[in-house]
Short mmCIF file of C-alpha atoms in Angstrom, two decimals:
data_model
loop_
_atom_site.label_atom_id
_atom_site.label_comp_id
_atom_site.label_asym_id
_atom_site.label_seq_id
_atom_site.Cartn_x
_atom_site.Cartn_y
_atom_site.Cartn_z
CA MET A 47 6.97 5.28 14.06
CA THR A 48 5.56 5.99 10.69
CA ALA A 49 7.61 5.80 7.69
CA ALA A 50 8.34 9.22 5.91
CA LEU A 51 6.87 7.95 2.65
CA THR A 52 3.55 7.11 4.53
CA VAL A 53 3.61 10.60 6.08
CA ALA A 54 4.16 12.28 2.70
CA ARG A 55 1.45 10.31 0.88
CA LYS A 56 -0.93 11.39 3.71
CA ASN A 57 0.01 14.81 3.71
CA PHE A 58 -0.20 14.76 -0.20
CA HIS A 59 -3.97 13.79 0.04
CA ASN A 60 -4.63 16.39 2.72
CA HIS A 61 -3.10 19.09 0.47
CA LEU A 62 -5.46 17.76 -2.37
CA VAL A 63 -8.48 17.95 0.14
CA ASP A 64 -7.58 21.38 1.73
CA GLY A 65 -7.11 23.19 -1.47
CA LYS A 66 -10.42 21.79 -2.73
CA THR A 67 -8.70 19.91 -5.79
CA LEU A 68 -10.52 16.76 -4.46
CA SER A 69 -14.08 17.56 -3.18
CA LEU A 70 -17.60 16.71 -3.20
CA SER A 71 -20.64 18.56 -4.68
CA PRO A 72 -23.68 19.04 -2.62
CA ASP A 73 -25.20 16.14 -4.62
CA ASP A 74 -22.38 13.48 -3.71
CA VAL A 75 -20.56 13.88 -6.98
CA ALA A 76 -16.64 13.98 -6.48
CA SER A 77 -14.54 16.77 -8.44
CA ASN A 78 -12.66 13.93 -10.58
CA ALA A 79 -15.86 11.88 -11.41
CA ASP A 80 -17.58 11.97 -14.86
CA SER A 81 -21.19 12.96 -13.74
CA SER A 82 -22.61 11.11 -16.66
CA GLN A 83 -20.97 7.89 -16.06
CA ARG A 84 -22.54 6.03 -12.97
CA THR A 85 -19.50 3.68 -12.38
CA SER A 86 -17.16 6.68 -12.47
CA VAL A 87 -19.35 8.53 -10.04
CA SER A 88 -19.56 5.72 -7.68
CA ILE A 89 -15.67 4.82 -7.59
CA ALA A 90 -14.81 8.61 -7.28
CA LEU A 91 -17.32 9.06 -4.33
CA SER A 92 -15.85 6.08 -2.42
CA ILE A 93 -12.51 7.50 -2.81
CA ALA A 94 -13.34 11.09 -1.77
CA LYS A 95 -14.80 9.84 1.23
CA ALA A 96 -12.10 7.71 2.20
CA LEU A 97 -9.69 10.51 2.03
CA SER A 98 -12.28 12.97 3.92
CA ALA A 99 -13.02 15.11 1.14
CA GLN A 100 -15.54 17.85 1.85
CA VAL A 101 -18.80 19.21 0.23
CA ILE A 102 -18.37 22.47 -1.36
CA PRO A 103 -21.01 24.68 -3.25
CA LYS A 104 -19.20 24.72 -6.66
CA LYS A 105 -16.08 22.84 -7.65
CA LEU A 106 -13.17 24.61 -9.23
CA THR A 107 -12.37 25.23 -12.77
CA GLY A 108 -10.49 22.54 -14.66
CA GLN A 109 -7.57 24.86 -15.35
CA ARG A 110 -7.21 25.48 -11.56
CA VAL A 111 -7.63 22.00 -10.38
CA GLY A 112 -4.85 20.78 -13.04
CA LYS A 113 -2.60 23.58 -11.80
CA GLN A 114 -3.25 22.71 -8.05
CA PHE A 115 -2.65 18.93 -8.90
CA GLU A 116 0.54 19.58 -10.67
CA GLU A 117 1.63 21.44 -7.48
CA ALA A 118 0.56 18.91 -4.92
CA VAL A 119 2.61 16.17 -7.13
CA GLU A 120 5.63 18.38 -7.25
CA GLY A 121 5.50 18.85 -3.58
CA PHE A 122 5.09 15.21 -2.82
CA LEU A 123 8.29 14.62 -4.98
CA LYS A 124 10.06 17.20 -3.42
CA ARG A 125 9.48 15.89 0.15
CA THR A 126 10.24 12.28 -0.90
CA PHE A 127 12.52 11.49 -3.75
CA PRO A 128 15.53 13.32 -2.52
CA LEU A 129 15.44 11.20 0.70
CA PHE A 130 16.40 8.12 -1.17
CA GLN A 131 19.99 8.98 -1.43
CA SER A 132 20.87 5.28 -0.25
CA LEU A 133 19.38 4.00 -3.36
CA ARG A 134 20.13 7.07 -6.03
CA PRO A 135 22.63 9.46 -4.86
CA GLY A 136 23.01 12.87 -6.45
CA ASP A 137 22.29 16.44 -6.57
CA TRP A 138 18.64 16.66 -7.37
CA THR A 139 15.91 19.43 -8.42
CA ILE A 140 12.32 18.86 -8.76
CA GLU A 141 10.86 21.65 -11.18
CA ASN A 142 7.45 22.39 -12.00
CA VAL A 143 7.37 23.65 -15.86
CA GLY A 144 3.89 23.37 -16.53
CA GLY A 145 2.11 26.24 -18.31
CA SER A 146 2.46 28.45 -21.49
CA ARG A 147 5.62 27.76 -23.51
CA ALA A 148 6.45 24.86 -21.50
CA GLU A 149 7.65 23.09 -24.58
CA TYR A 150 10.89 25.30 -24.54
CA GLN A 151 11.65 24.46 -20.87
CA ILE A 152 13.18 21.27 -21.31
CA SER A 153 15.58 22.75 -24.05
CA LYS A 154 17.36 24.19 -21.10
CA TYR A 155 18.55 20.87 -19.99
CA GLU A 156 20.41 17.89 -21.22
CA PRO A 157 20.05 15.89 -23.39
CA TYR A 158 17.36 18.33 -24.91
CA ARG A 159 19.51 21.64 -25.37
CA HIS A 160 19.40 21.14 -29.09
CA LEU A 161 15.81 22.04 -29.06
CA ALA A 162 16.33 25.57 -28.44
CA ASP A 163 18.13 26.05 -31.75
CA LEU A 164 15.74 23.80 -33.52
CA ALA A 165 12.73 26.14 -32.22
CA ASN A 166 14.62 29.10 -33.24
CA ALA A 167 15.27 27.58 -36.86
CA ILE A 168 11.58 26.61 -37.40
CA GLU A 169 10.42 29.88 -36.22
CA ASN A 170 12.48 31.54 -38.98
CA ASP A 171 11.94 29.05 -41.60
CA ARG A 172 8.31 28.34 -42.68
CA ASN A 173 9.17 25.63 -44.90
CA LEU A 174 10.92 23.87 -42.03
CA SER A 175 8.11 24.48 -40.06
CA SER A 176 5.62 23.08 -42.59
CA VAL A 177 7.96 19.93 -42.48
CA LEU A 178 8.38 19.34 -38.75
CA GLY A 179 5.44 21.07 -37.32
CA ASN A 180 5.16 20.63 -33.51
CA SER A 181 6.60 17.00 -33.97
CA TYR A 182 9.57 18.13 -31.57
CA GLU A 183 7.57 19.98 -29.10
CA ILE A 184 7.85 18.40 -25.50
CA SER A 185 5.58 20.09 -22.68
CA PRO A 186 6.07 18.61 -19.67
CA ASP A 187 4.37 19.30 -16.30
CA ILE A 188 7.36 18.24 -13.86
CA LEU A 189 10.90 17.49 -14.39
CA VAL A 190 13.39 15.54 -12.13
CA LEU A 191 16.85 17.04 -12.82
CA ARG A 192 20.17 15.80 -11.64
CA HIS A 193 22.96 18.16 -11.54
CA PRO A 194 26.45 17.55 -12.93
CA GLU A 195 28.86 16.44 -10.26
CA PRO A 196 32.41 17.91 -9.75
CA ASP A 197 35.56 15.47 -10.20
CA GLU A 198 35.98 15.78 -6.44
CA ILE A 199 32.66 13.83 -5.89
CA ILE A 200 33.23 11.46 -8.75
CA ASN A 201 36.84 10.66 -7.52
CA ARG A 202 35.76 10.49 -3.72
CA ASP A 203 36.27 6.80 -3.46
CA HIS A 204 38.48 5.83 -6.28
CA TYR A 205 40.40 8.06 -8.84
CA LEU A 206 38.21 7.59 -11.74
CA VAL A 207 38.45 10.61 -14.09
CA ASP A 208 41.07 12.93 -14.99
CA SER A 209 41.87 15.32 -17.89
CA GLU A 210 42.59 12.54 -20.34
CA SER A 211 39.45 10.55 -20.31
CA GLY A 212 35.36 11.06 -20.13
CA ARG A 213 35.73 14.43 -21.52
CA ASN A 214 31.99 14.35 -23.14
CA ALA A 215 30.30 12.87 -20.38
CA VAL A 216 27.33 15.33 -19.35
CA ILE A 217 27.51 14.03 -15.37
CA ARG A 218 30.83 16.17 -15.29
CA ASP A 219 30.56 19.56 -14.61
CA ILE A 220 33.82 20.21 -15.96
CA ASN A 221 32.31 19.19 -19.30
CA GLN A 222 28.97 20.96 -19.12
CA ARG A 223 26.89 22.57 -16.24
CA GLN A 224 23.29 22.10 -17.20
CA PRO A 225 21.18 19.89 -15.27
CA ILE A 226 20.44 16.46 -16.82
CA VAL A 227 16.48 15.41 -17.13
CA HIS A 228 16.30 12.26 -15.00
CA ALA A 229 12.37 11.91 -15.48
CA VAL A 230 9.52 13.50 -17.05
CA VAL A 231 6.22 13.46 -14.99
CA SER A 232 2.87 14.57 -16.52
CA CYS A 233 0.10 15.17 -14.36
CA LYS A 234 -3.47 14.42 -15.42
CA TRP A 235 -6.28 15.03 -12.88
CA THR A 236 -8.52 13.34 -15.19
CA LEU A 237 -8.33 11.50 -18.44
CA ARG A 238 -11.41 12.88 -20.64
CA SER A 239 -11.41 13.20 -24.13
CA ASP A 240 -7.78 13.24 -25.87
CA ARG A 241 -5.74 13.71 -22.73
CA ALA A 242 -4.51 9.91 -22.67
CA GLN A 243 -3.57 10.45 -26.39
CA ASN A 244 -1.77 13.73 -25.71
CA ALA A 245 0.33 12.02 -22.83
CA ARG A 246 1.16 9.23 -25.37
CA SER A 247 2.44 11.73 -28.07
CA GLU A 248 4.45 13.82 -25.59
CA ALA A 249 5.97 10.57 -24.34
CA LEU A 250 6.99 9.71 -27.93
CA ASN A 251 8.40 13.16 -28.65
CA VAL A 252 10.58 12.72 -25.15
CA ILE A 253 11.93 9.45 -26.89
CA ARG A 254 12.60 10.86 -30.12
CA ASN A 255 14.13 13.98 -29.53
CA ARG A 256 16.51 13.20 -26.87
CA LYS A 257 20.17 13.24 -27.67
CA GLY A 258 21.25 10.64 -24.76
CA ARG A 259 19.73 8.42 -22.44
CA THR A 260 15.89 8.17 -22.25
CA PRO A 261 14.51 9.68 -19.00
CA HIS A 262 11.90 8.01 -16.96
CA ILE A 263 8.51 8.87 -18.37
CA THR A 264 5.69 8.81 -16.09
CA VAL A 265 1.87 10.14 -15.51
CA VAL A 266 0.23 10.65 -12.41
CA THR A 267 -3.59 10.92 -12.53
CA GLY A 268 -6.60 10.78 -10.32
CA GLU A 269 -8.89 9.55 -12.79
CA PRO A 270 -11.30 6.86 -11.41
CA SER A 271 -12.54 4.87 -14.22
CA PRO A 272 -10.53 1.71 -14.85
CA SER A 273 -11.64 1.84 -18.62
CA ARG A 274 -10.02 5.25 -19.10
CA LEU A 275 -7.09 4.13 -16.89
CA ALA A 276 -6.56 1.54 -19.55
CA SER A 277 -6.66 3.73 -22.20
CA LEU A 278 -3.26 5.08 -21.12
CA ALA A 279 -1.77 2.43 -19.13
CA LEU A 280 -2.37 -0.53 -21.22
CA GLY A 281 0.51 -1.64 -23.60
CA THR A 282 4.30 -0.71 -23.41
CA GLY A 283 6.87 1.44 -25.51
CA ASP A 284 6.03 4.87 -24.50
CA ILE A 285 5.21 5.55 -21.09
CA ASP A 286 6.96 3.66 -18.32
CA THR A 287 4.32 3.59 -16.00
CA VAL A 288 0.96 5.32 -14.76
CA TYR A 289 0.60 6.35 -11.03
CA HIS A 290 -2.79 6.68 -9.30
CA PHE A 291 -2.95 9.37 -6.70
CA ALA A 292 -4.73 7.07 -4.47
CA LEU A 293 -4.47 3.21 -5.71
CA PRO A 294 -5.38 1.12 -2.76
CA GLU A 295 -8.36 3.45 -2.24
CA LEU A 296 -9.33 2.99 -5.97
CA ILE A 297 -9.03 -0.87 -5.77
CA LYS A 298 -11.31 -1.15 -2.82
CA ALA A 299 -13.72 1.28 -4.68
CA VAL A 300 -13.72 -0.58 -7.89
CA ASP A 301 -14.14 -4.33 -5.92
CA GLY A 302 -17.27 -2.55 -4.31
CA THR A 303 -18.73 -1.65 -7.50
CA ARG A 304 -19.28 -5.64 -8.30
CA ASN A 305 -18.83 -4.31 -11.97
CA ASP A 306 -16.83 -7.70 -13.07
CA GLU A 307 -15.42 -5.80 -16.40
CA ALA A 308 -14.14 -2.89 -14.12
CA ILE A 309 -12.61 -5.29 -11.63
CA SER A 310 -11.13 -7.30 -14.05
CA MET A 311 -9.45 -4.37 -16.04
CA LEU A 312 -8.04 -2.64 -12.86
CA HIS A 313 -6.45 -5.84 -11.49
CA THR A 314 -5.11 -6.62 -14.92
CA LEU A 315 -3.41 -3.28 -15.02
CA VAL A 316 -2.09 -3.70 -11.33
CA ALA A 317 -1.01 -7.16 -11.78
CA GLY A 318 0.61 -6.24 -15.12
CA LYS A 319 2.64 -3.58 -13.56
CA ARG A 320 1.15 -0.62 -15.75
CA LEU A 321 -0.56 0.94 -12.62
CA ARG A 322 1.05 1.70 -9.46
CA ASP A 323 0.43 4.19 -6.46
CA ILE A 324 1.85 7.47 -6.07
CA SER A 325 3.79 6.28 -3.11
CA ASP A 326 5.62 4.05 -5.63
CA LEU A 327 7.07 6.88 -7.96
CA PRO A 328 10.17 7.88 -5.44
CA LEU A 329 11.29 4.42 -5.22
CA ASP A 330 10.85 3.89 -9.07
CA LEU A 331 13.01 7.06 -9.83
CA ALA A 332 15.41 5.80 -7.76
CA ILE A 333 16.13 2.96 -10.21
#
């Protein structure tokens, strides 16, 4: 009998392959490889072959691939995270909010509802706009949301709350009805140019602009290059953890390059608990 998480991981990879998100060109360059970087091409090719990627005449555009990767991650989380009620009970929703004006989507939810008022004030005040700029904007791809609970659920095992206490806690739907942001997931198919820095800036905005506890802040990527992964994963303080879409396959591919620098960097990221597999994400969200 195969575990549900293992099945979901396999289906996640099949979805990427079937949708041509992960593909090979006629000259064996994977769709997530940097064709100008030999090590990237070699590692990505090994992963693509391990996941049975198919050769297609022309790879999809970057925008389409990015959107499909978001949808694949969203589907994986929807199929897995709600199953872990034994670790993290609750009424959960996984929502893909990527796309235009996504920075305002998070303002629908706790602890970011004040951002909607701030955005309106900035739009109507040029002086305020010149001071704050876009420092308050948060543009996530996927939100993991927990819905407030009725007192009947909170008091199910013990009489814990009544009308005299806990009247400001956002988890009680008697106090407020908006979902609470439990996690912010940023999806980066590759980490070219300034995408790593964009992810860090977004993470800092998530931390600075909250009015409550900090959500889990994570990044899921298909980047094959250990050095580029390190540009995002090394260090602490903003992003909780970076998750690779196929970490065991990545490790095997990198070890096969005999590139000591790449091998050392990748194993440092893994041993240092900065890089994990996509299958680790639902369990980490249950903490």
